[in-house]
Short mmCIF file of C-alpha atoms in Angstrom, two decimals:
data_model
loop_
_atom_site.label_atom_id
_atom_site.label_comp_id
_atom_site.label_asym_id
_atom_site.label_seq_id
_atom_site.Cartn_x
_atom_site.Cartn_y
_atom_site.Cartn_z
CA MET L 1 -0.05 15.68 -81.39
CA ALA L 2 -2.45 14.35 -78.82
CA ASP L 3 -2.63 17.36 -76.56
CA VAL L 4 -2.38 20.28 -78.95
CA ASN L 5 -4.76 23.04 -77.93
CA ARG L 6 -7.61 23.13 -80.45
CA GLY L 7 -10.63 25.33 -80.32
CA ASN L 8 -9.80 27.14 -77.13
CA ARG L 9 -7.78 29.91 -78.72
CA PRO L 10 -8.20 33.68 -78.57
CA LEU L 11 -10.27 35.18 -81.36
CA SER L 12 -8.44 36.93 -84.16
CA PRO L 13 -8.95 40.67 -84.70
CA PHE L 14 -9.85 39.75 -88.28
CA MET L 15 -13.28 39.08 -86.84
CA ILE L 16 -13.71 42.69 -85.71
CA GLY L 17 -17.32 43.71 -85.98
CA PRO L 18 -19.85 40.96 -85.39
CA TYR L 19 -17.72 38.63 -83.27
CA TYR L 20 -14.94 40.67 -81.79
CA LYS L 21 -15.53 43.88 -79.90
CA PRO L 22 -13.39 46.76 -81.23
CA GLN L 23 -10.84 47.81 -78.60
CA LEU L 24 -8.41 50.70 -78.34
CA THR L 25 -5.51 48.25 -78.55
CA SER L 26 -6.66 46.37 -81.66
CA ILE L 27 -7.93 49.43 -83.54
CA SER L 28 -4.73 51.36 -82.81
CA SER L 29 -2.71 48.37 -84.02
CA ILE L 30 -4.69 48.26 -87.28
CA MET L 31 -4.12 52.00 -87.67
CA VAL L 32 -0.37 51.40 -87.40
CA ARG L 33 -0.61 49.25 -90.50
CA ILE L 34 -2.81 51.73 -92.37
CA THR L 35 -0.56 54.68 -91.50
CA GLY L 36 2.47 52.64 -92.64
CA ILE L 37 0.89 52.24 -96.06
CA VAL L 38 0.00 55.95 -96.14
CA VAL L 39 3.69 56.73 -95.47
CA LEU L 40 4.60 54.58 -98.48
CA GLY L 41 2.23 56.76 -100.52
CA LEU L 42 3.71 59.92 -99.02
CA SER L 43 7.23 58.79 -99.94
CA VAL L 44 6.13 58.85 -103.60
CA VAL L 45 5.43 62.60 -103.24
CA ILE L 46 8.72 63.26 -101.41
CA VAL L 47 10.79 61.28 -103.91
CA ALA L 48 9.00 63.00 -106.82
CA TRP L 49 9.83 66.36 -105.23
CA LEU L 50 13.53 65.43 -104.90
CA PHE L 51 13.52 64.08 -108.45
CA THR L 52 12.07 67.23 -110.00
CA ALA L 53 14.55 69.33 -107.99
CA SER L 54 17.40 67.27 -109.45
CA ILE L 55 16.12 67.52 -113.04
CA SER L 56 15.48 71.19 -113.82
CA GLU L 57 14.23 74.47 -112.41
CA ALA L 58 11.11 74.29 -114.60
CA ALA L 59 10.20 70.80 -113.41
CA PHE L 60 10.90 71.82 -109.81
CA ASN L 61 8.74 74.95 -110.01
CA ALA L 62 5.86 73.11 -111.68
CA PHE L 63 5.76 70.32 -109.07
CA ASN L 64 6.65 72.56 -106.14
CA ARG L 65 3.66 74.80 -106.91
CA ILE L 66 1.35 71.83 -106.34
CA VAL L 67 3.20 70.65 -103.23
CA GLN L 68 3.21 74.12 -101.67
CA SER L 69 -0.50 74.73 -102.33
CA TRP L 70 -3.05 74.40 -99.53
CA PHE L 71 -3.88 70.94 -100.82
CA GLY L 72 -0.20 69.97 -100.76
CA ASP L 73 0.08 71.30 -97.21
CA LEU L 74 -2.91 69.17 -96.24
CA VAL L 75 -1.35 66.05 -97.78
CA LEU L 76 1.99 66.71 -96.06
CA LEU L 77 0.31 67.34 -92.69
CA ALA L 78 -1.68 64.12 -93.02
CA GLY L 79 1.60 62.41 -93.91
CA VAL L 80 3.37 63.85 -90.86
CA TRP L 81 0.49 62.73 -88.65
CA CYS L 82 0.64 59.20 -90.09
CA LEU L 83 4.44 59.04 -89.88
CA THR L 84 4.47 60.06 -86.21
CA TYR L 85 1.62 57.72 -85.38
CA HIS L 86 3.29 54.87 -87.22
CA ILE L 87 6.67 55.33 -85.51
CA LEU L 88 5.09 55.45 -82.06
CA GLY L 89 2.80 52.53 -82.85
CA ARG L 90 5.71 50.45 -84.06
CA LEU L 91 7.69 51.42 -80.97
CA ARG L 92 4.76 50.18 -78.91
CA HIS L 93 4.89 46.85 -80.75
CA VAL L 94 8.61 46.62 -79.96
CA LEU L 95 7.89 47.27 -76.27
CA TRP L 96 5.16 44.63 -76.30
CA ASP L 97 7.53 42.19 -78.01
CA PHE L 98 10.13 42.71 -75.31
CA GLY L 99 7.46 42.04 -72.72
CA TYR L 100 6.63 45.52 -71.46
CA CYS L 101 3.40 47.54 -71.25
CA TRP L 102 1.07 44.56 -71.34
CA GLU L 103 -1.26 45.91 -68.65
CA VAL L 104 -4.53 46.85 -70.35
CA ARG L 105 -4.59 50.26 -68.71
CA VAL L 106 -1.03 51.05 -69.89
CA ALA L 107 -1.64 49.68 -73.40
CA GLU L 108 -4.78 51.78 -73.74
CA SER L 109 -3.09 54.94 -72.48
CA LEU L 110 -0.36 54.36 -75.06
CA ALA L 111 -3.05 54.11 -77.77
CA ILE L 112 -4.43 57.49 -76.72
CA GLY L 113 -0.93 58.90 -76.29
CA MET L 114 -0.13 57.98 -79.91
CA LEU L 115 -3.16 59.92 -81.15
CA VAL L 116 -2.26 62.95 -79.03
CA ALA L 117 1.45 62.90 -79.95
CA ALA L 118 0.76 62.57 -83.68
CA THR L 119 -1.63 65.50 -83.51
CA VAL L 120 0.86 67.62 -81.53
CA VAL L 121 3.68 66.89 -84.02
CA ALA L 122 1.40 67.68 -86.98
CA ALA L 123 0.34 70.94 -85.29
CA LEU L 124 3.97 71.88 -84.55
CA THR L 125 4.87 71.12 -88.17
CA PHE L 126 2.11 73.40 -89.34
CA ILE L 127 3.22 76.21 -87.03
CA LEU L 128 6.96 75.88 -87.69
CA PHE L 129 7.05 75.08 -91.39
CA LEU L 130 3.74 75.73 -93.13
CA ALA L 131 1.98 78.66 -91.45
CA MET L 132 4.53 81.22 -92.59
CA MET Z 1 -1.86 6.25 -69.88
CA GLN Z 2 1.77 6.81 -70.66
CA ARG Z 3 2.50 9.32 -73.34
CA TYR Z 4 4.60 7.90 -76.19
CA LEU Z 5 5.61 11.22 -77.66
CA THR Z 6 8.49 12.66 -75.71
CA ASP Z 7 8.32 16.26 -74.59
CA ARG Z 8 11.04 17.11 -77.03
CA LYS Z 9 9.27 15.47 -79.96
CA ARG Z 10 6.11 17.42 -79.23
CA ALA Z 11 8.05 20.66 -79.09
CA VAL Z 12 10.11 20.25 -82.25
CA GLY Z 13 8.95 22.56 -85.01
CA LEU Z 14 6.79 24.66 -82.73
CA GLY Z 15 9.43 26.74 -81.06
CA SER Z 16 11.35 29.69 -82.31
CA GLY Z 17 14.42 28.80 -84.33
CA ARG Z 18 13.95 32.42 -85.45
CA ALA Z 19 13.19 31.19 -88.97
CA GLY Z 20 9.39 31.32 -88.72
CA THR Z 21 9.61 34.62 -86.91
CA GLU Z 22 12.25 36.08 -89.20
CA HIS Z 23 9.97 38.53 -90.96
CA HIS Z 24 8.44 39.62 -87.69
CA TRP Z 25 11.85 40.11 -86.10
CA LYS Z 26 13.06 42.10 -89.10
CA MET Z 27 10.00 44.32 -88.73
CA MET Z 28 10.97 44.87 -85.08
CA VAL Z 29 14.52 45.81 -86.08
CA SER Z 30 13.36 48.22 -88.78
CA SER Z 31 10.74 49.57 -86.34
CA MET Z 32 13.55 50.54 -84.00
CA ALA Z 33 15.56 51.95 -86.92
CA ILE Z 34 12.77 54.27 -88.09
CA VAL Z 35 12.42 55.74 -84.60
CA VAL Z 36 15.74 57.43 -85.34
CA ALA Z 37 15.73 57.56 -89.14
CA ALA Z 38 12.29 59.11 -89.70
CA PRO Z 39 12.70 62.18 -87.43
CA VAL Z 40 16.16 62.82 -88.91
CA PHE Z 41 14.81 62.59 -92.47
CA PHE Z 42 11.79 64.69 -91.61
CA ILE Z 43 13.77 67.53 -89.99
CA LEU Z 44 16.43 67.64 -92.73
CA PHE Z 45 13.77 67.58 -95.44
CA ALA Z 46 11.59 70.20 -93.75
CA LEU Z 47 14.58 72.56 -93.44
CA GLY Z 48 15.14 72.52 -97.20
CA TYR Z 49 11.77 72.10 -98.75
CA GLN Z 50 10.65 75.72 -98.69
CA LEU Z 51 13.84 77.11 -100.23
CA PRO Z 52 13.78 78.50 -103.76
CA TYR Z 53 15.25 76.28 -106.51
CA ALA Z 54 18.91 77.33 -106.43
CA GLU Z 55 19.18 77.26 -102.64
CA ALA Z 56 17.18 74.02 -102.42
CA THR Z 57 19.47 72.15 -104.82
CA ALA Z 58 22.52 73.54 -103.02
CA TYR Z 59 21.10 72.45 -99.66
CA PHE Z 60 20.03 68.97 -100.76
CA GLY Z 61 23.29 68.60 -102.67
CA HIS Z 62 25.43 69.22 -99.59
CA PRO Z 63 27.29 65.94 -98.96
CA ALA Z 64 26.22 65.60 -95.32
CA VAL Z 65 22.57 66.35 -96.11
CA ALA Z 66 22.49 64.15 -99.22
CA ILE Z 67 24.13 61.15 -97.53
CA THR Z 68 22.02 61.39 -94.36
CA LEU Z 69 18.83 61.74 -96.40
CA ALA Z 70 19.87 58.81 -98.63
CA VAL Z 71 20.49 56.47 -95.68
CA THR Z 72 17.35 57.42 -93.76
CA MET Z 73 15.20 57.36 -96.90
CA VAL Z 74 16.23 53.77 -97.68
CA ILE Z 75 15.53 52.72 -94.07
CA ILE Z 76 12.06 54.31 -94.15
CA ILE Z 77 11.00 53.08 -97.60
CA ARG Z 78 12.24 49.54 -96.85
CA HIS Z 79 10.25 49.58 -93.63
CA VAL Z 80 6.98 50.71 -95.21
CA MET Z 81 7.55 48.30 -98.11
CA ASN Z 82 7.66 45.43 -95.61
CA GLU Z 83 4.65 46.92 -93.86
CA ALA Z 84 2.68 46.88 -97.13
CA ILE Z 85 3.92 43.35 -97.96
CA GLU Z 86 2.77 42.17 -94.54
CA ALA Z 87 -0.67 43.66 -95.18
CA ALA Z 88 -0.83 42.03 -98.63
CA GLU Z 89 0.14 38.66 -97.13
CA ASP Z 90 -2.75 38.97 -94.70
CA TYR Z 91 -5.50 40.31 -96.93
CA VAL Z 92 -4.73 39.46 -100.58
CA HIS Z 93 -4.50 35.76 -101.32
CA GLY Z 94 -3.48 33.44 -104.13
CA THR Z 95 -2.10 34.72 -107.41
CA ALA Z 96 -3.44 38.21 -106.76
CA GLY Z 97 -1.56 38.25 -103.46
CA GLN Z 98 1.71 37.13 -105.00
CA LEU Z 99 1.41 39.69 -107.79
CA THR Z 100 0.57 42.42 -105.24
CA ILE Z 101 3.72 41.58 -103.28
CA VAL Z 102 5.81 41.66 -106.47
CA GLY Z 103 4.24 45.02 -107.37
CA ILE Z 104 4.88 46.54 -103.94
CA THR Z 105 8.49 45.34 -103.97
CA TRP Z 106 9.09 46.60 -107.49
CA ALA Z 107 7.53 50.02 -106.82
CA SER Z 108 9.38 50.43 -103.52
CA TYR Z 109 12.80 49.67 -104.97
CA LEU Z 110 12.03 51.97 -107.90
CA LEU Z 111 11.23 54.71 -105.37
CA MET Z 112 14.51 54.14 -103.53
CA ILE Z 113 16.50 54.19 -106.77
CA VAL Z 114 14.85 57.38 -108.05
CA GLY Z 115 15.37 59.05 -104.65
CA LEU Z 116 19.03 58.04 -104.51
CA PHE Z 117 19.52 59.18 -108.12
CA ALA Z 118 17.98 62.58 -107.35
CA LEU Z 119 20.14 63.12 -104.24
CA ALA Z 120 23.28 61.99 -106.04
CA ARG Z 121 22.54 64.24 -109.02
CA MET Z 122 22.17 67.28 -106.76
CA ALA Z 123 25.29 66.36 -104.78
CA ILE Z 124 27.61 65.85 -107.74
#
């Protein structure tokens, strides 16, 4: 392997901080991963809710009281925000994979767009389903 | 000087036979799947989750609702399971990493099974 490129490679985002300047693109990509894991946590709550509903009215009422409290609303809203952000972020990765949206300006607007869209969806969820 | 390695020889093993990129490609496929599955799950769930007990179980037990929620739930949980496994592969190494991946897989499939059980129980 005489002419394999060694040493002259792009830096990994693992080095964020001292060696690698944080950018909208890399930070938003890391947030996609974090929000994905948050959604896994949220699915525990959703599945538990379905499970208690399938078991008995007493179990349902006990768990539902927690889920429908202000704290439960907060958790669900955070979950909705993360879910929306994650979907859009993953969609962005698909677009990148297929070779679109590579221009820095476009990629950065998508990063901001994801934040805005997730916030709008969370706000709409609050208005439509929780604020009543 | 003449190069003794042929172009082909230098390329073998470096390209995409889709084996090394399999996990990545599967993430891309499930990424596209959740674009549809997650909003469907979210809307169906949101429509039923504020109902009182009797109406909620009737709603979630409706065959169309139960089946759609079951399919989309499996798509979503499988996707975030792979997301968490990917993160564990990157950040947790050695035995701890392998055990973390086993734990994530185990917990995720348990979640899917409990969710499917709950939907089936309300539907039947």
